[in-house]
Short mmCIF file of C-alpha atoms in Angstrom, two decimals:
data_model
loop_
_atom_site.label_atom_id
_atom_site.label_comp_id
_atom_site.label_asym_id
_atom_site.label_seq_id
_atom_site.Cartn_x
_atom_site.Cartn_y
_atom_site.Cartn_z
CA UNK V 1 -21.96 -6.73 -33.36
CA UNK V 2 -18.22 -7.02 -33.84
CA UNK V 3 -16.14 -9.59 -31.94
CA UNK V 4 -14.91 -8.49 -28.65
CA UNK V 5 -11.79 -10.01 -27.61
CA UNK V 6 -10.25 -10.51 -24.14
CA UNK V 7 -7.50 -8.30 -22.55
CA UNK V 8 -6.48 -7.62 -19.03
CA UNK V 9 -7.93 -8.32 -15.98
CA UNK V 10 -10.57 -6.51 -16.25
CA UNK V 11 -11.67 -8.01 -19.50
CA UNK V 12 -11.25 -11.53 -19.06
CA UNK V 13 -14.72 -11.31 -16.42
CA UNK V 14 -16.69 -10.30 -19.55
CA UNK V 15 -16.73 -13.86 -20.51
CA UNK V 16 -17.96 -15.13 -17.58
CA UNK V 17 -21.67 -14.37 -18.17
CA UNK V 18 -22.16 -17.61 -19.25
CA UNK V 19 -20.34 -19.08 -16.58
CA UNK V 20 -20.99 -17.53 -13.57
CA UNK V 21 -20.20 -18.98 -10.22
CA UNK V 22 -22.26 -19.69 -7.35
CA UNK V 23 -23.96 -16.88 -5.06
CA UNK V 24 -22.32 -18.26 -2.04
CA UNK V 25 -18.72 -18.94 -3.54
CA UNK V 26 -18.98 -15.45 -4.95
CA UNK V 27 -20.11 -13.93 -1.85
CA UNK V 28 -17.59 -15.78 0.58
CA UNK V 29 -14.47 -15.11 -1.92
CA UNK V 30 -15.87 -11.31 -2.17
CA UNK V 31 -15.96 -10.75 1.88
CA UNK V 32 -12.37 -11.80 1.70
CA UNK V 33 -11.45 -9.97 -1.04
CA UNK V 34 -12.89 -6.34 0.83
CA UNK V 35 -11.19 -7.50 3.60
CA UNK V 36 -7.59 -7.69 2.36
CA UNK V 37 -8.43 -4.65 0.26
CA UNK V 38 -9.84 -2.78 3.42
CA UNK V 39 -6.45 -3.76 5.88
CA UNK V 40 -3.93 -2.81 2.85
CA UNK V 41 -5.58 0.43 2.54
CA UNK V 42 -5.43 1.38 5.96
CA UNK V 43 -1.88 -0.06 5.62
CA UNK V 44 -0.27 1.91 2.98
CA UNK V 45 -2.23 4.72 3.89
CA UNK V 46 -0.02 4.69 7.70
CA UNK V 47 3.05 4.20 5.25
CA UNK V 48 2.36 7.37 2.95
CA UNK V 49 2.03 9.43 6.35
CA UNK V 50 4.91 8.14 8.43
CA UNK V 51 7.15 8.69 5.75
CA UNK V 52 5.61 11.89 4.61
CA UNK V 53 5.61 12.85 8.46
CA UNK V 54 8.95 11.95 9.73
CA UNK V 55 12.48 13.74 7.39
CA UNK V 56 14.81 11.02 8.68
CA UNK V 57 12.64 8.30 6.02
CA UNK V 58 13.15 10.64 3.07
CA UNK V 59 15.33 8.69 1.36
CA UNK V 60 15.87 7.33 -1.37
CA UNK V 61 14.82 3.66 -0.60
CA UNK V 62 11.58 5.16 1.27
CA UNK V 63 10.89 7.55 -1.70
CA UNK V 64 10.37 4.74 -3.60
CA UNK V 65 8.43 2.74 -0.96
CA UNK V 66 6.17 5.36 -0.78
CA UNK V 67 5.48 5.20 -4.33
CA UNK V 68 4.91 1.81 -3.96
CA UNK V 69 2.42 2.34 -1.46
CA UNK V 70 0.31 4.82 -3.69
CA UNK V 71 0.43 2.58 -6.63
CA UNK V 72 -0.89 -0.45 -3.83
CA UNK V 73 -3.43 2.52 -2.81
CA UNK V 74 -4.51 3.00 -6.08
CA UNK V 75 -4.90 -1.13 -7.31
CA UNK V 76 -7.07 -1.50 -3.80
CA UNK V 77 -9.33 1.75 -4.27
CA UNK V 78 -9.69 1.95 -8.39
CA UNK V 79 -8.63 -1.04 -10.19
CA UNK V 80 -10.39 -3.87 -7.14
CA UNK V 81 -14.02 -2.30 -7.24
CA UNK V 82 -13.39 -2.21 -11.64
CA UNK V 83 -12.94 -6.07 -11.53
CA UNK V 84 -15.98 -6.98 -8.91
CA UNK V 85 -18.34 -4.84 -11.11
CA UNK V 86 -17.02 -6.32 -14.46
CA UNK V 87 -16.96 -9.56 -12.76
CA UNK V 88 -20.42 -9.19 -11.86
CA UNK V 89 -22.42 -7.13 -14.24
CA UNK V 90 -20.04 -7.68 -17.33
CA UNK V 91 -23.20 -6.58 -19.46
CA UNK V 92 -23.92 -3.88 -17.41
CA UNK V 93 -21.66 -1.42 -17.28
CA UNK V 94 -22.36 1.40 -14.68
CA UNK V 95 -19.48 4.12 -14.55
CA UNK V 96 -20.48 5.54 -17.97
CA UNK V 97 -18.88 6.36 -21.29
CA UNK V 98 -16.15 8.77 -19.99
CA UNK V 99 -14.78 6.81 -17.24
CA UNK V 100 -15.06 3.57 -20.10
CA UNK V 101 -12.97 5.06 -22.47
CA UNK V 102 -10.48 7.20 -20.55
CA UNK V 103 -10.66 6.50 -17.00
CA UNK V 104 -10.46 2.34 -17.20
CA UNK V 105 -7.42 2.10 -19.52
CA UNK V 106 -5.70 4.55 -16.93
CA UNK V 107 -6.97 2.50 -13.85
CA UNK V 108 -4.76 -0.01 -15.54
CA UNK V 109 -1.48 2.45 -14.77
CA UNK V 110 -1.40 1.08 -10.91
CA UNK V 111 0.00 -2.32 -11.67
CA UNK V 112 3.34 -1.03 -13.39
CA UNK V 113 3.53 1.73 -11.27
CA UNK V 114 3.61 -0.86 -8.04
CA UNK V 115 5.84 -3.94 -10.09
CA UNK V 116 8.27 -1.35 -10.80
CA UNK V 117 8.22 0.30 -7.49
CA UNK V 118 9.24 -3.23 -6.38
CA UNK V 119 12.20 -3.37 -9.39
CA UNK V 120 13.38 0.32 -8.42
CA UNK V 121 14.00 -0.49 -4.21
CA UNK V 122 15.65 -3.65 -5.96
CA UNK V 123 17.87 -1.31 -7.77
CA UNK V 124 18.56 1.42 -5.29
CA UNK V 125 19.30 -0.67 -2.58
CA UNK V 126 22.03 -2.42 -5.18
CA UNK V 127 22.84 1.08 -5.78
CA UNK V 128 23.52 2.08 -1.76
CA UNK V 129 25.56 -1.02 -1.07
CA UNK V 130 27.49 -0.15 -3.93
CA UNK V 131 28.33 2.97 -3.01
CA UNK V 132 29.92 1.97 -0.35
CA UNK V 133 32.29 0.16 -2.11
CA UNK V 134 33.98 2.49 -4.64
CA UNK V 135 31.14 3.97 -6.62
CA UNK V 136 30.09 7.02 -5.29
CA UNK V 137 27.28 9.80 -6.37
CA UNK V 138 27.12 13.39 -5.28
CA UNK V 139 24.24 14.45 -3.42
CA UNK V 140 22.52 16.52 -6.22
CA UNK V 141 23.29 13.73 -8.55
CA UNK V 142 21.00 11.19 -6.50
CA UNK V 143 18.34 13.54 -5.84
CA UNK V 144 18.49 14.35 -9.56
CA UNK V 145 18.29 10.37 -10.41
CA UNK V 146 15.63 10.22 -7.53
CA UNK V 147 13.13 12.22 -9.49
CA UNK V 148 13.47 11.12 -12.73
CA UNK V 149 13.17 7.54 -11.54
CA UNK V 150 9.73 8.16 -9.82
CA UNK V 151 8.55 10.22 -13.30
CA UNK V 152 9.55 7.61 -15.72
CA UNK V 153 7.79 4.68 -13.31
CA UNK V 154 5.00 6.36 -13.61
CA UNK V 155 5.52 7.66 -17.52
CA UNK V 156 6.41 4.44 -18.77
CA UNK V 157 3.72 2.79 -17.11
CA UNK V 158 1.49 4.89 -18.26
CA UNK V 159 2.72 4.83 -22.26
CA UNK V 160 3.04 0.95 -22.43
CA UNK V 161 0.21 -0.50 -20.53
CA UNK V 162 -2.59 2.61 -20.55
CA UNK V 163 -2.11 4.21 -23.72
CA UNK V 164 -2.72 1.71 -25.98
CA UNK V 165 -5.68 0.76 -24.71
CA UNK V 166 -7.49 4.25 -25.40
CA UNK V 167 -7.27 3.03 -28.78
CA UNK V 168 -9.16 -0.01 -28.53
CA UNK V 169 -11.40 0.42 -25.94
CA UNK V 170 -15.58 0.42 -26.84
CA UNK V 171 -18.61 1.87 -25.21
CA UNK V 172 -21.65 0.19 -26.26
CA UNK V 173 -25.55 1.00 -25.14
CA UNK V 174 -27.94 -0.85 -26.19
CA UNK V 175 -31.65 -1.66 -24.35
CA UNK V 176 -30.64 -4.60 -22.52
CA UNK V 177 -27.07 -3.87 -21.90
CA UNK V 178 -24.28 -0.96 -21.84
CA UNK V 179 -21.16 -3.08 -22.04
CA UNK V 180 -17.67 -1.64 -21.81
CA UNK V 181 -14.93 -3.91 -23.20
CA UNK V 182 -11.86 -3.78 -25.70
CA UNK V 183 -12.46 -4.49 -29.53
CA UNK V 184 -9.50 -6.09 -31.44
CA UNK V 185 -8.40 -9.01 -33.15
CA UNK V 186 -6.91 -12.00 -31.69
CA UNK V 187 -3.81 -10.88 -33.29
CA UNK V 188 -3.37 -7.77 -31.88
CA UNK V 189 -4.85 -9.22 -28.37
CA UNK V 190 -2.28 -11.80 -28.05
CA UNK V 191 0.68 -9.02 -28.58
CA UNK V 192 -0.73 -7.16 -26.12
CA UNK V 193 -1.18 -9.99 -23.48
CA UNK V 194 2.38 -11.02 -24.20
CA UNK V 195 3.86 -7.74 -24.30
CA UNK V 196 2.27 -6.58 -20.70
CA UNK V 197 3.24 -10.02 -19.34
CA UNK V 198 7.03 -9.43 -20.42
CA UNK V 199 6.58 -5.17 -18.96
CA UNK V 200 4.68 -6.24 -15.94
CA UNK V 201 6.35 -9.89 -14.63
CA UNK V 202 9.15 -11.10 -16.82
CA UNK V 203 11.06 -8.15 -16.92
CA UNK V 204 11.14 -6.66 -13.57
CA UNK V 205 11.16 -10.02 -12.20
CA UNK V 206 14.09 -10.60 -13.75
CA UNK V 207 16.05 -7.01 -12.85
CA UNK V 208 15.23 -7.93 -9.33
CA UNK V 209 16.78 -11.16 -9.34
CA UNK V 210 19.60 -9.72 -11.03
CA UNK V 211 20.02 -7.32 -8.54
CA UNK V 212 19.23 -9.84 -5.32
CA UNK V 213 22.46 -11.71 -6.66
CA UNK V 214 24.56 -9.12 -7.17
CA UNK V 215 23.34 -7.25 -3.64
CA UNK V 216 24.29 -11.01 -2.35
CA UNK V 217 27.84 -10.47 -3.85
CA UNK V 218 28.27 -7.01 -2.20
CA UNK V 219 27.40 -8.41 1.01
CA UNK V 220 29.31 -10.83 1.34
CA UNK V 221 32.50 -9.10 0.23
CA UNK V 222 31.63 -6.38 2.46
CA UNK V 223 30.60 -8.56 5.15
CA UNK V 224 33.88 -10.18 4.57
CA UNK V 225 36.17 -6.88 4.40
CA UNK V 226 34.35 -4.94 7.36
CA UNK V 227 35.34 -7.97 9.35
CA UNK V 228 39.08 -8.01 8.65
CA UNK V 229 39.09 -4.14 9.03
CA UNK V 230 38.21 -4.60 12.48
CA UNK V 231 39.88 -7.59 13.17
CA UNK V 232 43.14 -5.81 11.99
CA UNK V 233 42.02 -2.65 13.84
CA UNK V 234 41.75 -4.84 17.23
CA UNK V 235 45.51 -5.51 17.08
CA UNK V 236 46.86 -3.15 15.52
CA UNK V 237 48.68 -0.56 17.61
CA UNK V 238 46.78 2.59 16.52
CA UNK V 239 45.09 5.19 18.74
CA UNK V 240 42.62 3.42 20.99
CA UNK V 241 39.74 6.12 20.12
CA UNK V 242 40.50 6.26 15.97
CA UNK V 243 39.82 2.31 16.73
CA UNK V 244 36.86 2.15 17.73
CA UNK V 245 35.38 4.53 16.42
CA UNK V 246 36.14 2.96 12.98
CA UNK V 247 35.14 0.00 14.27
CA UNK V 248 31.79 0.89 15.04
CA UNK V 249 31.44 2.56 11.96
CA UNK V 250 32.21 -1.06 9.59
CA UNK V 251 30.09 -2.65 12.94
CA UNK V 252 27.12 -0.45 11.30
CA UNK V 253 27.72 -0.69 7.77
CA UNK V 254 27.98 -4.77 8.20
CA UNK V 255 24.52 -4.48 10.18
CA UNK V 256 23.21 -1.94 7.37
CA UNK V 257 24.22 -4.81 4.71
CA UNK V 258 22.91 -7.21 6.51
CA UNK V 259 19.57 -5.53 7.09
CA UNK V 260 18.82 -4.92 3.25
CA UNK V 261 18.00 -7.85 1.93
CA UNK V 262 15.41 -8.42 4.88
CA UNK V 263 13.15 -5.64 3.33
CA UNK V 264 13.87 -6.94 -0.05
CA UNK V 265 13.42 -10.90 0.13
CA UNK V 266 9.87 -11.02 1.41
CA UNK V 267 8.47 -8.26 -1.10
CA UNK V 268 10.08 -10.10 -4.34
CA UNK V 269 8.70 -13.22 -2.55
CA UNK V 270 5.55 -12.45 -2.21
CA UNK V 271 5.45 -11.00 -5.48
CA UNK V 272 6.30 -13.66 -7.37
CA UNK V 273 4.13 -15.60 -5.77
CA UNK V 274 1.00 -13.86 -5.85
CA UNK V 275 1.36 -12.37 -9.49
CA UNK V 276 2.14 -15.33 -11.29
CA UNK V 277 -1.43 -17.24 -11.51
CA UNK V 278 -2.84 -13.82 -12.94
CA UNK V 279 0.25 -13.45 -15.51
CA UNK V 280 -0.17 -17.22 -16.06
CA UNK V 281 -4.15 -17.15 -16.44
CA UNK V 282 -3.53 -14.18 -19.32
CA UNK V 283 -1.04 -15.67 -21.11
CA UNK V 284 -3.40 -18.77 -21.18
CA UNK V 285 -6.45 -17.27 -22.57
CA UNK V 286 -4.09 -15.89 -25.38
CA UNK V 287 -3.57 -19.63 -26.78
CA UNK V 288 -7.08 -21.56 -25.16
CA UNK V 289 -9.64 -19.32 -25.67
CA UNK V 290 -12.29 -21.39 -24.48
CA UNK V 291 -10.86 -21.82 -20.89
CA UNK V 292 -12.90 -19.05 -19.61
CA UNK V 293 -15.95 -21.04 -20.62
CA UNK V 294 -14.59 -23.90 -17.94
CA UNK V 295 -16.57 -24.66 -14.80
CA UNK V 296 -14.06 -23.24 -12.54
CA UNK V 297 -12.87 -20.66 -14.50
CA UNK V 298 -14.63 -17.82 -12.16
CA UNK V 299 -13.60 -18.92 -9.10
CA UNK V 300 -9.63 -19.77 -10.00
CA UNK V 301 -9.96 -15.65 -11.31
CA UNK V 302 -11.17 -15.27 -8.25
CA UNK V 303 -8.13 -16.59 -6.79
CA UNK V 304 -5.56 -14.58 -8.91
CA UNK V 305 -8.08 -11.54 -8.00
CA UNK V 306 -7.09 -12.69 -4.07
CA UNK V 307 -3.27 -12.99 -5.02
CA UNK V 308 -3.21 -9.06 -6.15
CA UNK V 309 -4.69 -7.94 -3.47
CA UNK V 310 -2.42 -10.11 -1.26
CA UNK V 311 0.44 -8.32 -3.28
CA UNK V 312 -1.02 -5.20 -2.56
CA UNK V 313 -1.68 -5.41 0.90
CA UNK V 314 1.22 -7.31 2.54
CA UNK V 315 3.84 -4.68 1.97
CA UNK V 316 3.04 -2.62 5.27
CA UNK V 317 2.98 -5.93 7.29
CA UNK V 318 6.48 -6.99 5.60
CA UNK V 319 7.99 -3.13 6.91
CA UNK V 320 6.50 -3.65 9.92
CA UNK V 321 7.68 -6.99 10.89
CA UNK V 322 11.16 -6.65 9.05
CA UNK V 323 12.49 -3.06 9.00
CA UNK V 324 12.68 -2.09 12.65
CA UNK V 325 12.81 2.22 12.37
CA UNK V 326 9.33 1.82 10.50
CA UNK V 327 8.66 -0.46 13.50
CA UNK V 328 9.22 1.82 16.31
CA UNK V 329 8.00 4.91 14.07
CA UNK V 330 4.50 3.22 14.01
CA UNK V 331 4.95 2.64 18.10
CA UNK V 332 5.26 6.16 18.73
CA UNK V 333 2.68 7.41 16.08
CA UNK V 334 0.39 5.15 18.25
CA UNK V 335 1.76 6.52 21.48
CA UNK V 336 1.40 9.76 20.39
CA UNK V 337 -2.09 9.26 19.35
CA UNK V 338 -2.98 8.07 22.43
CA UNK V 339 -1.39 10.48 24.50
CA UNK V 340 -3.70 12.69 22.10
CA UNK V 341 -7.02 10.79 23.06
CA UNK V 342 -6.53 10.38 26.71
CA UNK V 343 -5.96 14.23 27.34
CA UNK V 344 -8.68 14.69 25.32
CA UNK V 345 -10.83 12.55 27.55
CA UNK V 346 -9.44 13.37 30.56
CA UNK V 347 -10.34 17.60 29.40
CA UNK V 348 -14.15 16.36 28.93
CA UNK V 349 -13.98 14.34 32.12
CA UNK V 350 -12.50 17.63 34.16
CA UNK V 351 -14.96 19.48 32.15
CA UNK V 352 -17.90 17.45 33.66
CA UNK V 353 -16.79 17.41 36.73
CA UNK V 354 -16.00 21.07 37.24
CA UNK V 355 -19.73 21.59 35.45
CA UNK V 356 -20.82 19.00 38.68
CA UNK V 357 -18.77 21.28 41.31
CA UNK V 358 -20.13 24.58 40.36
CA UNK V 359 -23.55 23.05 40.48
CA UNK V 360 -23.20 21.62 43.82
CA UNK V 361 -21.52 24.57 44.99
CA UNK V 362 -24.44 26.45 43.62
CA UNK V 363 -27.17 24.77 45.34
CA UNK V 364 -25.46 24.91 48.82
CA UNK V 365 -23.33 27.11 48.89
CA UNK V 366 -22.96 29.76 52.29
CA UNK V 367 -25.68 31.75 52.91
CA UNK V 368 -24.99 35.28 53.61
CA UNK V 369 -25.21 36.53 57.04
CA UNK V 370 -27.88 38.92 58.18
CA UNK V 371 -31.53 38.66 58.65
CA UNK V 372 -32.42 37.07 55.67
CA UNK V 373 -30.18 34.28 56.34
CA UNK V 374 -32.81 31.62 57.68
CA UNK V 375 -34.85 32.12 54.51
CA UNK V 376 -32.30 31.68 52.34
CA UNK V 377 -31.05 28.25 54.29
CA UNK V 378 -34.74 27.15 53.66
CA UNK V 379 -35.32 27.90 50.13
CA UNK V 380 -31.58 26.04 49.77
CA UNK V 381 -32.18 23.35 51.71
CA UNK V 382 -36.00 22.79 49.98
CA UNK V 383 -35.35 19.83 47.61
CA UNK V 384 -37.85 18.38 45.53
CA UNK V 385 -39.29 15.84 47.96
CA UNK V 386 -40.15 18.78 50.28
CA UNK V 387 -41.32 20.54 47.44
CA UNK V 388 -43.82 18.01 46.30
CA UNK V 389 -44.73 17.45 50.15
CA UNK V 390 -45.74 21.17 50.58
CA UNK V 391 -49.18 22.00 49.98
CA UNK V 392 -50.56 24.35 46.99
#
């Protein structure tokens, strides 16, 4: 059997057979992990509608959030449920031979699609603020820009992290296992491991925190020139009206300014943060090996598994508490839905009782008038008590 070396994620679990963890570890860290996975999907799920839903979030800046929120869709959905099985039957593969070789490296697309999801809001909120200060785009230009910048994310993704793993990736089916792993040398392992690292942490990492200092910069000039505009605009002896409206206007633009990096800081926090044990846990297999053979190995993955999900998931929570329009968008899609619900319940509730009216009007309502009209009181007015009382 040839040597089967260790990759991504989803690879490093295949070494864990001989090192498994306990039931009850496995079972507790599991019921978290389902139930990060399970809130993040419902919450990027509400972020692909609201911004699909409402025109005024088709921006740029949401454009790109929503992309985020499909690659976080697709890491929660696909690539989760890949690691617990590999995790747990990493002999035992049970997707089958096309989803092994072609469906598994493509799974892998989801991470780089989300990182630089991250990198691009970095970049086009840099891009906005700048704007406003001298460099300026015409509309077709940036929708232009737009598009290509969601197709390469997900092209380049796709060519440096998926692609080369079709060509290393092995099905194997024997009697007593069907295992589904990559086969390569440590050589060519190693450049891989480093070479996603650099793609999928080192790099965008560092374009965002390029960007977070120059979008400081910005602000603070901005901040800085808005103020004497309307400091200067308060005394000067211009048209009253002309004034303030102008002074609103930098008034805005300073609170606009201010407001970006509150989106911003918490996502590159929490990315950092929550990627870096998995990057680290890679890049450590590449030069110890036999780490994965430690007695804690499982559950620290376990951990990094947790911190993905956590990266995953806490983006609609971050918009929700931070960005205030996505705030009171989600109020009135909740209003609206249950405006929606109570008229529905309040139809079937006048629908029963309009079904209880026309029966009671039924059974007593006015008997006509004539002759007739004292048997048809008493066949009315016999319930079933008097029925059962009168004799056969």
């Amino acid at each position: 059997m040839e040597e089967i070396e260790i990759s991504t994620a989803n690879d490093i679990v295949e070494s864990m057979g001989m090192n498994e963890e306990p039931d009850a570890i496995f079972s507790g860290l599991l019921i978290i992990e389902v139930a990060i996975a399970f809130v993040g999907l419902l919450g990027n799920l509400l972020i692909c509608f609201v911004i699909s839903q409402q025109r005024k979030f088709r921006s740029g800046l949401k454009l790109f959030i929503r992309n985020l929120a499909l690659a976080d869709i697709g890491i929660l959905t696909i690539t989760f449920p890949i690691t617990v099985v590999k995790e747990k039957m990493p002999l035992h593969w049970p997707f089958g031979r096309a989803f092994c070789l072609y469906g598994l490296p493509v799974a892998e697309v989801f991470h780089g699609v989300s990182i630089w999801s991250i990198t691009a809001i970095a970049i086009e909120r840099y891009r906005k603020i700048a704007s406003h200060t001298g460099v300026q785009s015409s509309a077709s230009d940036s929708s232009k820009a737009l598009k290509w910048g969601l197709f390469l994310i997900w092209m380049v993704s796709f060519l440096v992290i998926s692609l080369p793993l079709h060509f290393f990736m092995v099905f194997k089916e024997e009697d007593t296992m069907v295992l589904c792993a990559t086969d390569w040398t440590a050589l060519q392992h190693g450049s891989y491991t480093i070479c996603s690292s650099i793609f999928w942490f080192v790099l965008p990492l560092g374009i965002i925190v390029f960007t977070y200092v120059q979008i400081s910069r910005q602000l603070q000039q901005s901040n800085r020139f808005h103020r004497s505009s309307i400091s200067q605009r308060s005394r000067g002896d211009g048209k009253l009206e002309t004034s303030t409206i102008r002074s609103s206007q930098e008034r805005k633009r300073m609170h606009q300014n201010s407001k970006a990096m509150k989106i911003l800081t918490p996502i590159v926090l929490v990315f950092a943060v929550s990627m870096l044990p998995l990057y680290a846990v890679r890049v450590l297999v590449v030069f110890w090996d036999e780490v994965v053979f430690e007695k804690y190995f499982g559950v620290f993955f376990d951990v990094c598994v947790i911190g993905v999900l956590v990266n995953a998931a806490s983006d609609p929570f971050i918009y929700s508490i931070v960005a205030k329009d996505f705030r009171v968008e989600l109020k009135m899609l909740w209003f609206r839905f249950y405006q929606r619900l109570r008229n529905l319940v309040d139809i079937k509730a006048t629908d029963g009782h309009s079904g209880i009216n026309k029966f009671i009007g039924f059974c007593y309502r006015k008997p006509r008038e004539g002759p007739s009209s004292d048997v048809q009181e008493k066949s009315v007015l016999e319930t079933p008590q008097t029925l059962l009382s009168t004799p056969v």
